[in-house]
Short mmCIF file of N, CA and C in Angstrom, two decimals:
data_model
loop_
_atom_site.label_atom_id
_atom_site.label_comp_id
_atom_site.label_asym_id
_atom_site.label_seq_id
_atom_site.Cartn_x
_atom_site.Cartn_y
_atom_site.Cartn_z
N MET Q 90 -25.50 -20.03 10.68
CA MET Q 90 -24.13 -19.86 10.30
C MET Q 90 -23.66 -18.55 10.91
N SER Q 91 -22.54 -18.55 11.63
CA SER Q 91 -21.99 -17.32 12.18
C SER Q 91 -20.56 -17.16 11.71
N PHE Q 92 -20.09 -15.92 11.73
CA PHE Q 92 -18.74 -15.64 11.28
C PHE Q 92 -17.75 -15.83 12.40
N ASP Q 93 -16.62 -16.39 12.08
CA ASP Q 93 -15.52 -16.59 13.00
C ASP Q 93 -14.39 -15.69 12.53
N ARG Q 94 -13.96 -14.78 13.37
CA ARG Q 94 -12.91 -13.83 12.99
C ARG Q 94 -11.54 -14.49 13.00
N THR Q 95 -10.71 -14.01 12.11
CA THR Q 95 -9.33 -14.43 12.05
C THR Q 95 -8.48 -13.18 12.13
N ALA Q 96 -7.37 -13.29 12.80
CA ALA Q 96 -6.43 -12.17 12.88
C ALA Q 96 -5.89 -11.87 11.49
N PRO Q 97 -5.32 -10.67 11.29
CA PRO Q 97 -4.73 -10.34 10.00
C PRO Q 97 -3.73 -11.41 9.59
N THR Q 98 -3.71 -11.71 8.29
CA THR Q 98 -2.80 -12.75 7.82
C THR Q 98 -2.00 -12.31 6.63
N ARG Q 99 -0.74 -12.63 6.65
CA ARG Q 99 0.14 -12.58 5.50
C ARG Q 99 0.73 -13.97 5.31
N THR Q 100 0.67 -14.74 6.37
CA THR Q 100 1.15 -16.12 6.32
C THR Q 100 0.08 -17.01 6.92
N THR Q 101 0.19 -18.30 6.64
CA THR Q 101 -0.80 -19.24 7.13
C THR Q 101 -0.46 -19.68 8.54
N GLU Q 102 -1.48 -19.76 9.37
CA GLU Q 102 -1.35 -20.36 10.69
C GLU Q 102 -2.24 -21.60 10.66
N SER Q 103 -1.76 -22.69 11.23
CA SER Q 103 -2.55 -23.91 11.23
C SER Q 103 -3.82 -23.72 12.03
N ALA Q 104 -4.92 -24.15 11.46
CA ALA Q 104 -6.19 -24.12 12.18
C ALA Q 104 -6.21 -25.29 13.14
N SER Q 105 -6.59 -25.04 14.39
CA SER Q 105 -6.65 -26.15 15.32
C SER Q 105 -7.87 -27.01 15.00
N MET Q 106 -7.67 -28.30 15.07
CA MET Q 106 -8.72 -29.23 14.71
C MET Q 106 -9.48 -29.61 15.97
N PRO Q 107 -10.81 -29.70 15.89
CA PRO Q 107 -11.58 -30.12 17.05
C PRO Q 107 -11.28 -31.57 17.40
N ARG Q 108 -11.29 -31.89 18.70
CA ARG Q 108 -11.09 -33.27 19.13
C ARG Q 108 -12.43 -33.98 19.15
N PRO Q 109 -12.48 -35.18 18.58
CA PRO Q 109 -13.75 -35.91 18.57
C PRO Q 109 -14.11 -36.40 19.96
N GLU Q 110 -15.39 -36.46 20.22
CA GLU Q 110 -15.89 -37.05 21.46
C GLU Q 110 -15.72 -38.56 21.36
N PRO Q 111 -15.50 -39.22 22.49
CA PRO Q 111 -15.38 -40.68 22.43
C PRO Q 111 -16.59 -41.29 21.74
N GLY Q 112 -16.33 -42.17 20.78
CA GLY Q 112 -17.40 -42.85 20.06
C GLY Q 112 -17.94 -42.07 18.88
N SER Q 113 -17.43 -40.86 18.64
CA SER Q 113 -17.91 -40.07 17.50
C SER Q 113 -16.97 -40.26 16.31
N GLU Q 114 -17.35 -39.64 15.20
CA GLU Q 114 -16.52 -39.71 14.01
C GLU Q 114 -15.20 -38.99 14.27
N PRO Q 115 -14.11 -39.43 13.66
CA PRO Q 115 -12.84 -38.73 13.84
C PRO Q 115 -12.92 -37.34 13.19
N ALA Q 116 -12.11 -36.44 13.71
CA ALA Q 116 -12.05 -35.08 13.15
C ALA Q 116 -11.54 -35.16 11.73
N PRO Q 117 -11.97 -34.21 10.85
CA PRO Q 117 -11.48 -34.24 9.48
C PRO Q 117 -9.97 -34.03 9.45
N ARG Q 118 -9.31 -34.61 8.45
CA ARG Q 118 -7.88 -34.41 8.31
C ARG Q 118 -7.64 -32.95 7.95
N PRO Q 119 -6.54 -32.34 8.45
CA PRO Q 119 -6.31 -30.92 8.19
C PRO Q 119 -6.34 -30.56 6.71
N GLU Q 120 -5.85 -31.43 5.83
CA GLU Q 120 -5.82 -31.09 4.42
C GLU Q 120 -7.23 -31.06 3.81
N HIS Q 121 -8.21 -31.58 4.53
CA HIS Q 121 -9.58 -31.56 4.04
C HIS Q 121 -10.45 -30.56 4.80
N ASP Q 122 -9.87 -29.79 5.69
CA ASP Q 122 -10.59 -28.78 6.45
C ASP Q 122 -10.72 -27.54 5.56
N ALA Q 123 -11.95 -27.13 5.27
CA ALA Q 123 -12.19 -26.02 4.34
C ALA Q 123 -11.47 -24.75 4.78
N ARG Q 124 -11.56 -24.43 6.05
CA ARG Q 124 -10.92 -23.20 6.53
C ARG Q 124 -9.41 -23.25 6.36
N ALA Q 125 -8.78 -24.38 6.70
CA ALA Q 125 -7.34 -24.52 6.55
C ALA Q 125 -6.93 -24.38 5.08
N VAL Q 126 -7.72 -24.97 4.18
CA VAL Q 126 -7.44 -24.86 2.74
C VAL Q 126 -7.48 -23.39 2.32
N LEU Q 127 -8.50 -22.67 2.77
CA LEU Q 127 -8.65 -21.27 2.37
C LEU Q 127 -7.59 -20.37 3.01
N GLU Q 128 -7.21 -20.64 4.24
CA GLU Q 128 -6.13 -19.86 4.85
C GLU Q 128 -4.83 -20.05 4.06
N ALA Q 129 -4.55 -21.28 3.64
CA ALA Q 129 -3.36 -21.55 2.83
C ALA Q 129 -3.46 -20.83 1.48
N PHE Q 130 -4.66 -20.87 0.88
CA PHE Q 130 -4.87 -20.23 -0.41
C PHE Q 130 -4.66 -18.72 -0.32
N PHE Q 131 -5.25 -18.07 0.68
CA PHE Q 131 -5.14 -16.61 0.82
C PHE Q 131 -3.70 -16.19 1.11
N ALA Q 132 -2.98 -16.95 1.92
CA ALA Q 132 -1.57 -16.64 2.19
C ALA Q 132 -0.74 -16.77 0.91
N ALA Q 133 -1.00 -17.83 0.13
CA ALA Q 133 -0.28 -18.03 -1.13
C ALA Q 133 -0.63 -16.92 -2.14
N GLU Q 134 -1.90 -16.50 -2.15
CA GLU Q 134 -2.32 -15.42 -3.05
C GLU Q 134 -1.58 -14.12 -2.72
N ALA Q 135 -1.52 -13.75 -1.45
CA ALA Q 135 -0.82 -12.53 -1.05
C ALA Q 135 0.67 -12.60 -1.41
N ALA Q 136 1.29 -13.77 -1.20
CA ALA Q 136 2.70 -13.94 -1.54
C ALA Q 136 2.92 -13.85 -3.05
N TYR Q 137 2.03 -14.45 -3.82
CA TYR Q 137 2.14 -14.44 -5.29
C TYR Q 137 2.04 -13.01 -5.82
N ILE Q 138 1.04 -12.26 -5.34
CA ILE Q 138 0.86 -10.87 -5.78
C ILE Q 138 2.08 -10.04 -5.37
N GLY Q 139 2.51 -10.19 -4.12
CA GLY Q 139 3.64 -9.42 -3.62
C GLY Q 139 4.95 -9.70 -4.34
N ALA Q 140 5.11 -10.92 -4.84
CA ALA Q 140 6.33 -11.29 -5.56
C ALA Q 140 6.31 -10.81 -7.01
N GLY Q 141 5.15 -10.35 -7.48
CA GLY Q 141 5.08 -9.84 -8.84
C GLY Q 141 4.38 -10.74 -9.84
N GLY Q 142 3.85 -11.88 -9.39
CA GLY Q 142 3.04 -12.72 -10.26
C GLY Q 142 3.83 -13.60 -11.20
N ARG Q 143 3.19 -13.94 -12.31
CA ARG Q 143 3.74 -14.90 -13.28
C ARG Q 143 5.15 -14.50 -13.72
N GLY Q 144 6.03 -15.48 -13.71
CA GLY Q 144 7.41 -15.25 -14.11
C GLY Q 144 8.30 -14.80 -12.96
N ARG Q 145 7.70 -14.36 -11.87
CA ARG Q 145 8.45 -13.91 -10.70
C ARG Q 145 8.12 -14.72 -9.45
N ALA Q 146 6.98 -15.39 -9.48
CA ALA Q 146 6.51 -16.16 -8.31
C ALA Q 146 6.01 -17.52 -8.78
N SER Q 147 6.11 -18.48 -7.90
CA SER Q 147 5.59 -19.82 -8.20
C SER Q 147 4.09 -19.86 -7.94
N PHE Q 148 3.38 -20.51 -8.83
CA PHE Q 148 1.93 -20.70 -8.68
C PHE Q 148 1.63 -22.01 -7.95
N ALA Q 149 2.65 -22.78 -7.62
CA ALA Q 149 2.47 -24.13 -7.08
C ALA Q 149 1.65 -24.16 -5.79
N GLU Q 150 1.90 -23.22 -4.86
CA GLU Q 150 1.15 -23.24 -3.60
C GLU Q 150 -0.33 -22.94 -3.83
N LEU Q 151 -0.64 -22.08 -4.76
CA LEU Q 151 -2.03 -21.80 -5.12
C LEU Q 151 -2.65 -23.01 -5.81
N ALA Q 152 -1.94 -23.57 -6.77
CA ALA Q 152 -2.44 -24.71 -7.52
C ALA Q 152 -2.75 -25.89 -6.61
N ALA Q 153 -1.96 -26.06 -5.54
CA ALA Q 153 -2.17 -27.17 -4.62
C ALA Q 153 -3.52 -27.09 -3.91
N CYS Q 154 -4.15 -25.91 -3.91
CA CYS Q 154 -5.44 -25.71 -3.26
C CYS Q 154 -6.62 -25.88 -4.22
N LEU Q 155 -6.36 -26.04 -5.50
CA LEU Q 155 -7.40 -25.99 -6.52
C LEU Q 155 -7.75 -27.35 -7.11
N ALA Q 156 -9.05 -27.59 -7.31
CA ALA Q 156 -9.51 -28.79 -8.01
C ALA Q 156 -9.24 -28.61 -9.50
N PRO Q 157 -9.07 -29.71 -10.24
CA PRO Q 157 -8.83 -29.60 -11.68
C PRO Q 157 -9.95 -28.88 -12.43
N ASP Q 158 -11.19 -28.95 -11.90
CA ASP Q 158 -12.33 -28.31 -12.58
C ASP Q 158 -12.79 -27.04 -11.86
N VAL Q 159 -11.90 -26.40 -11.12
CA VAL Q 159 -12.24 -25.17 -10.40
C VAL Q 159 -12.75 -24.10 -11.37
N VAL Q 160 -13.69 -23.30 -10.90
CA VAL Q 160 -14.19 -22.17 -11.70
C VAL Q 160 -14.31 -20.95 -10.79
N MET Q 161 -13.95 -19.79 -11.33
CA MET Q 161 -14.06 -18.53 -10.63
C MET Q 161 -14.93 -17.60 -11.46
N TYR Q 162 -15.87 -16.93 -10.78
CA TYR Q 162 -16.74 -15.96 -11.43
C TYR Q 162 -16.43 -14.58 -10.86
N GLN Q 163 -15.61 -13.81 -11.56
CA GLN Q 163 -15.26 -12.45 -11.15
C GLN Q 163 -16.22 -11.45 -11.78
N ALA Q 164 -16.44 -10.33 -11.10
CA ALA Q 164 -17.28 -9.26 -11.64
C ALA Q 164 -16.73 -8.82 -12.99
N PRO Q 165 -17.57 -8.81 -14.04
CA PRO Q 165 -17.07 -8.49 -15.38
C PRO Q 165 -16.56 -7.06 -15.53
N GLY Q 166 -16.97 -6.14 -14.66
CA GLY Q 166 -16.54 -4.74 -14.76
C GLY Q 166 -15.13 -4.49 -14.24
N LEU Q 167 -14.52 -5.49 -13.63
CA LEU Q 167 -13.16 -5.32 -13.11
C LEU Q 167 -12.15 -5.53 -14.23
N PRO Q 168 -10.96 -4.90 -14.14
CA PRO Q 168 -9.95 -5.08 -15.20
C PRO Q 168 -9.50 -6.53 -15.34
N TYR Q 169 -9.70 -7.32 -14.31
CA TYR Q 169 -9.34 -8.74 -14.33
C TYR Q 169 -10.59 -9.60 -14.17
N GLY Q 170 -11.73 -9.08 -14.60
CA GLY Q 170 -13.02 -9.74 -14.41
C GLY Q 170 -13.32 -10.83 -15.42
N GLY Q 171 -14.46 -11.47 -15.19
CA GLY Q 171 -14.93 -12.54 -16.06
C GLY Q 171 -14.69 -13.90 -15.46
N PRO Q 172 -15.28 -14.93 -16.06
CA PRO Q 172 -15.10 -16.29 -15.53
C PRO Q 172 -13.72 -16.84 -15.87
N ARG Q 173 -13.23 -17.70 -15.00
CA ARG Q 173 -11.93 -18.38 -15.19
C ARG Q 173 -12.14 -19.86 -14.89
N TYR Q 174 -11.57 -20.71 -15.74
CA TYR Q 174 -11.80 -22.15 -15.65
C TYR Q 174 -10.50 -22.90 -15.46
N GLY Q 175 -10.50 -23.83 -14.50
CA GLY Q 175 -9.34 -24.68 -14.25
C GLY Q 175 -8.21 -23.92 -13.58
N PRO Q 176 -7.21 -24.65 -13.08
CA PRO Q 176 -6.07 -23.99 -12.46
C PRO Q 176 -5.36 -23.00 -13.40
N SER Q 177 -5.31 -23.31 -14.69
CA SER Q 177 -4.65 -22.38 -15.62
C SER Q 177 -5.44 -21.06 -15.74
N GLY Q 178 -6.77 -21.15 -15.66
CA GLY Q 178 -7.58 -19.93 -15.66
C GLY Q 178 -7.37 -19.11 -14.40
N ILE Q 179 -7.24 -19.80 -13.26
CA ILE Q 179 -6.98 -19.09 -12.00
C ILE Q 179 -5.58 -18.48 -12.05
N GLU Q 180 -4.63 -19.17 -12.65
CA GLU Q 180 -3.28 -18.60 -12.80
C GLU Q 180 -3.33 -17.35 -13.68
N ASP Q 181 -4.12 -17.38 -14.75
CA ASP Q 181 -4.27 -16.18 -15.60
C ASP Q 181 -4.86 -15.03 -14.79
N PHE Q 182 -5.87 -15.34 -13.96
CA PHE Q 182 -6.46 -14.32 -13.10
C PHE Q 182 -5.42 -13.75 -12.14
N MET Q 183 -4.65 -14.62 -11.48
CA MET Q 183 -3.64 -14.16 -10.53
C MET Q 183 -2.57 -13.32 -11.23
N ALA Q 184 -2.23 -13.69 -12.46
CA ALA Q 184 -1.26 -12.89 -13.22
C ALA Q 184 -1.83 -11.49 -13.50
N ALA Q 185 -3.10 -11.43 -13.87
CA ALA Q 185 -3.74 -10.12 -14.12
C ALA Q 185 -3.84 -9.31 -12.83
N MET Q 186 -4.16 -9.97 -11.72
CA MET Q 186 -4.21 -9.28 -10.42
C MET Q 186 -2.84 -8.72 -10.07
N SER Q 187 -1.78 -9.50 -10.29
CA SER Q 187 -0.45 -9.03 -9.93
C SER Q 187 0.05 -7.93 -10.87
N GLU Q 188 -0.52 -7.83 -12.07
CA GLU Q 188 -0.22 -6.70 -12.94
C GLU Q 188 -0.90 -5.44 -12.42
N ALA Q 189 -2.08 -5.60 -11.84
CA ALA Q 189 -2.84 -4.46 -11.33
C ALA Q 189 -2.36 -4.01 -9.95
N TRP Q 190 -2.05 -4.97 -9.08
CA TRP Q 190 -1.71 -4.68 -7.68
C TRP Q 190 -0.30 -5.15 -7.38
N ARG Q 191 0.44 -4.37 -6.61
CA ARG Q 191 1.79 -4.80 -6.24
C ARG Q 191 1.85 -5.39 -4.84
N GLU Q 192 0.81 -5.15 -4.04
CA GLU Q 192 0.78 -5.72 -2.70
C GLU Q 192 -0.66 -5.94 -2.27
N MET Q 193 -0.85 -7.01 -1.51
CA MET Q 193 -2.16 -7.34 -0.96
C MET Q 193 -1.94 -7.79 0.47
N GLU Q 194 -2.65 -7.16 1.39
CA GLU Q 194 -2.56 -7.54 2.80
C GLU Q 194 -3.97 -7.73 3.34
N PHE Q 195 -4.21 -8.88 3.95
CA PHE Q 195 -5.50 -9.14 4.58
C PHE Q 195 -5.46 -8.59 6.00
N LEU Q 196 -6.31 -7.61 6.28
CA LEU Q 196 -6.37 -7.01 7.61
C LEU Q 196 -7.31 -7.79 8.52
N GLU Q 197 -8.35 -8.34 7.93
CA GLU Q 197 -9.34 -9.08 8.70
C GLU Q 197 -10.01 -10.09 7.79
N GLN Q 198 -10.25 -11.27 8.32
CA GLN Q 198 -10.99 -12.30 7.59
C GLN Q 198 -11.99 -12.93 8.54
N ARG Q 199 -13.22 -13.04 8.08
CA ARG Q 199 -14.26 -13.70 8.86
C ARG Q 199 -14.78 -14.87 8.04
N PHE Q 200 -14.78 -16.04 8.64
CA PHE Q 200 -15.18 -17.27 7.97
C PHE Q 200 -16.49 -17.78 8.53
N ALA Q 201 -17.39 -18.19 7.65
CA ALA Q 201 -18.60 -18.92 8.04
C ALA Q 201 -18.60 -20.20 7.21
N VAL Q 202 -18.41 -21.33 7.88
CA VAL Q 202 -18.28 -22.61 7.19
C VAL Q 202 -19.54 -23.43 7.42
N ASP Q 203 -20.11 -23.92 6.33
CA ASP Q 203 -21.27 -24.80 6.38
C ASP Q 203 -21.00 -25.96 5.44
N GLY Q 204 -20.32 -26.98 5.95
CA GLY Q 204 -19.94 -28.11 5.12
C GLY Q 204 -18.93 -27.69 4.06
N GLU Q 205 -19.29 -27.88 2.79
CA GLU Q 205 -18.42 -27.52 1.68
C GLU Q 205 -18.48 -26.04 1.33
N SER Q 206 -19.51 -25.36 1.81
CA SER Q 206 -19.72 -23.95 1.47
C SER Q 206 -19.11 -23.05 2.53
N VAL Q 207 -18.35 -22.06 2.07
CA VAL Q 207 -17.69 -21.14 2.98
C VAL Q 207 -17.95 -19.71 2.50
N ALA Q 208 -18.39 -18.86 3.43
CA ALA Q 208 -18.50 -17.43 3.16
C ALA Q 208 -17.35 -16.77 3.90
N ILE Q 209 -16.61 -15.94 3.20
CA ILE Q 209 -15.48 -15.24 3.80
C ILE Q 209 -15.65 -13.75 3.55
N LEU Q 210 -15.60 -13.00 4.61
CA LEU Q 210 -15.61 -11.54 4.51
C LEU Q 210 -14.17 -11.10 4.73
N ASN Q 211 -13.56 -10.58 3.68
CA ASN Q 211 -12.17 -10.13 3.72
C ASN Q 211 -12.10 -8.62 3.73
N ARG Q 212 -11.33 -8.08 4.63
CA ARG Q 212 -10.98 -6.66 4.56
C ARG Q 212 -9.50 -6.63 4.26
N GLY Q 213 -9.15 -5.87 3.23
CA GLY Q 213 -7.75 -5.87 2.84
C GLY Q 213 -7.28 -4.54 2.31
N LEU Q 214 -5.97 -4.42 2.27
CA LEU Q 214 -5.32 -3.29 1.64
C LEU Q 214 -4.68 -3.79 0.36
N LEU Q 215 -4.96 -3.10 -0.73
CA LEU Q 215 -4.35 -3.41 -2.01
C LEU Q 215 -3.62 -2.16 -2.49
N THR Q 216 -2.39 -2.33 -2.93
CA THR Q 216 -1.61 -1.21 -3.43
C THR Q 216 -1.49 -1.34 -4.95
N ALA Q 217 -1.97 -0.34 -5.66
CA ALA Q 217 -1.97 -0.38 -7.13
C ALA Q 217 -0.55 -0.25 -7.67
N ARG Q 218 -0.22 -1.09 -8.62
CA ARG Q 218 1.12 -1.08 -9.22
C ARG Q 218 1.36 0.20 -10.01
N ALA Q 219 0.40 0.64 -10.82
CA ALA Q 219 0.60 1.80 -11.70
C ALA Q 219 0.53 3.14 -10.98
N THR Q 220 -0.31 3.24 -9.96
CA THR Q 220 -0.54 4.55 -9.32
C THR Q 220 0.05 4.65 -7.91
N GLY Q 221 0.31 3.53 -7.28
CA GLY Q 221 0.77 3.55 -5.89
C GLY Q 221 -0.33 3.81 -4.89
N ARG Q 222 -1.57 4.00 -5.38
CA ARG Q 222 -2.69 4.25 -4.47
C ARG Q 222 -3.01 2.99 -3.68
N VAL Q 223 -3.42 3.22 -2.42
CA VAL Q 223 -3.79 2.11 -1.54
C VAL Q 223 -5.30 2.09 -1.39
N LEU Q 224 -5.86 0.93 -1.62
CA LEU Q 224 -7.30 0.73 -1.50
C LEU Q 224 -7.57 -0.10 -0.25
N ASP Q 225 -8.36 0.44 0.66
CA ASP Q 225 -8.81 -0.27 1.85
C ASP Q 225 -10.24 -0.69 1.54
N THR Q 226 -10.47 -1.99 1.36
CA THR Q 226 -11.77 -2.44 0.88
C THR Q 226 -12.21 -3.76 1.49
N TRP Q 227 -13.45 -4.10 1.23
CA TRP Q 227 -14.05 -5.36 1.66
C TRP Q 227 -14.42 -6.18 0.44
N VAL Q 228 -14.23 -7.48 0.53
CA VAL Q 228 -14.66 -8.42 -0.51
C VAL Q 228 -15.30 -9.61 0.20
N MET Q 229 -16.53 -9.91 -0.18
CA MET Q 229 -17.21 -11.11 0.32
C MET Q 229 -17.00 -12.19 -0.73
N GLN Q 230 -16.64 -13.38 -0.28
CA GLN Q 230 -16.45 -14.48 -1.22
C GLN Q 230 -17.25 -15.68 -0.77
N MET Q 231 -17.88 -16.31 -1.73
CA MET Q 231 -18.54 -17.59 -1.53
C MET Q 231 -17.66 -18.62 -2.23
N ILE Q 232 -17.14 -19.55 -1.45
CA ILE Q 232 -16.20 -20.54 -1.99
C ILE Q 232 -16.66 -21.93 -1.60
N THR Q 233 -16.54 -22.85 -2.55
CA THR Q 233 -16.85 -24.25 -2.29
C THR Q 233 -15.53 -25.02 -2.21
N VAL Q 234 -15.39 -25.79 -1.13
CA VAL Q 234 -14.21 -26.64 -0.94
C VAL Q 234 -14.72 -28.07 -0.81
N ARG Q 235 -14.28 -28.92 -1.75
CA ARG Q 235 -14.72 -30.32 -1.76
C ARG Q 235 -13.48 -31.21 -1.75
N ASP Q 236 -13.45 -32.16 -0.82
CA ASP Q 236 -12.33 -33.10 -0.71
C ASP Q 236 -10.99 -32.39 -0.59
N GLY Q 237 -10.99 -31.28 0.14
CA GLY Q 237 -9.75 -30.55 0.40
C GLY Q 237 -9.27 -29.66 -0.73
N LEU Q 238 -10.11 -29.44 -1.75
CA LEU Q 238 -9.72 -28.59 -2.89
C LEU Q 238 -10.83 -27.59 -3.20
N ILE Q 239 -10.44 -26.39 -3.62
CA ILE Q 239 -11.39 -25.35 -3.99
C ILE Q 239 -11.98 -25.71 -5.36
N THR Q 240 -13.31 -25.74 -5.43
CA THR Q 240 -13.98 -26.06 -6.70
C THR Q 240 -14.69 -24.86 -7.31
N GLU Q 241 -15.04 -23.85 -6.48
CA GLU Q 241 -15.74 -22.67 -7.02
C GLU Q 241 -15.42 -21.46 -6.15
N ILE Q 242 -15.23 -20.32 -6.83
CA ILE Q 242 -14.95 -19.05 -6.15
C ILE Q 242 -15.85 -17.99 -6.76
N ARG Q 243 -16.58 -17.29 -5.88
CA ARG Q 243 -17.46 -16.18 -6.32
C ARG Q 243 -17.20 -14.97 -5.43
N PRO Q 244 -16.30 -14.06 -5.86
CA PRO Q 244 -16.04 -12.85 -5.07
C PRO Q 244 -17.05 -11.75 -5.38
N PHE Q 245 -17.39 -10.97 -4.35
CA PHE Q 245 -18.29 -9.84 -4.48
C PHE Q 245 -17.61 -8.63 -3.84
N TYR Q 246 -17.21 -7.68 -4.67
CA TYR Q 246 -16.49 -6.50 -4.20
C TYR Q 246 -17.47 -5.47 -3.63
N TRP Q 247 -17.08 -4.84 -2.54
CA TRP Q 247 -17.91 -3.82 -1.91
C TRP Q 247 -18.04 -2.62 -2.85
N ASP Q 248 -16.95 -2.20 -3.50
CA ASP Q 248 -16.98 -0.98 -4.30
C ASP Q 248 -16.07 -1.12 -5.51
N THR Q 249 -16.63 -1.56 -6.64
CA THR Q 249 -15.83 -1.73 -7.84
C THR Q 249 -15.37 -0.40 -8.42
N LYS Q 250 -16.11 0.67 -8.17
CA LYS Q 250 -15.67 2.01 -8.62
C LYS Q 250 -14.40 2.43 -7.89
N ALA Q 251 -14.29 2.10 -6.61
CA ALA Q 251 -13.08 2.42 -5.86
C ALA Q 251 -11.90 1.62 -6.39
N VAL Q 252 -12.13 0.37 -6.81
CA VAL Q 252 -11.08 -0.44 -7.42
C VAL Q 252 -10.58 0.27 -8.68
N ASP Q 253 -11.49 0.68 -9.54
CA ASP Q 253 -11.15 1.38 -10.77
C ASP Q 253 -10.41 2.68 -10.49
N ALA Q 254 -10.88 3.45 -9.51
CA ALA Q 254 -10.23 4.72 -9.17
C ALA Q 254 -8.80 4.50 -8.68
N ALA Q 255 -8.58 3.45 -7.91
CA ALA Q 255 -7.22 3.18 -7.40
C ALA Q 255 -6.28 2.76 -8.53
N LEU Q 256 -6.82 2.08 -9.52
CA LEU Q 256 -5.97 1.55 -10.61
C LEU Q 256 -5.75 2.52 -11.76
N THR Q 257 -6.63 3.52 -11.91
CA THR Q 257 -6.55 4.42 -13.06
C THR Q 257 -5.59 5.57 -12.82
N PRO Q 258 -4.56 5.67 -13.68
CA PRO Q 258 -3.59 6.78 -13.52
C PRO Q 258 -4.23 8.14 -13.80
#
């Protein structure tokens, strides 16, 4: 498995689909391509956070990427940590993220796709809502995409102490 770099994203760009060789299986439909699903999810996440979260932004674009039984396992030491279940749990997480951060920009994303399993190395800038401090950090995520929907998310933050320092007034 090797990482494929992606340019900085604030919006989604369509992933080009490989052309099948004559006599081979057809290429997967774009809506079932794990990378395309995740690019759409990350763009929607940045837009949701930037708009101010619940009550100010629609969760519909994020929800469209999620399986009904999706689960997220966040580091418990984070202000928005702990497990989240179903799209409503992910919406609660996104609401808590948007309370903590006023802006999120992905500077670099590297994808390693192995069937349904995807490892993403994200470098991003997060601007704290309460302090205005900007955090330049890395987050590795292990995400499962099945039948075109995210079923599991496991983020691993490079430096949770730096997250806390940026958020604490």
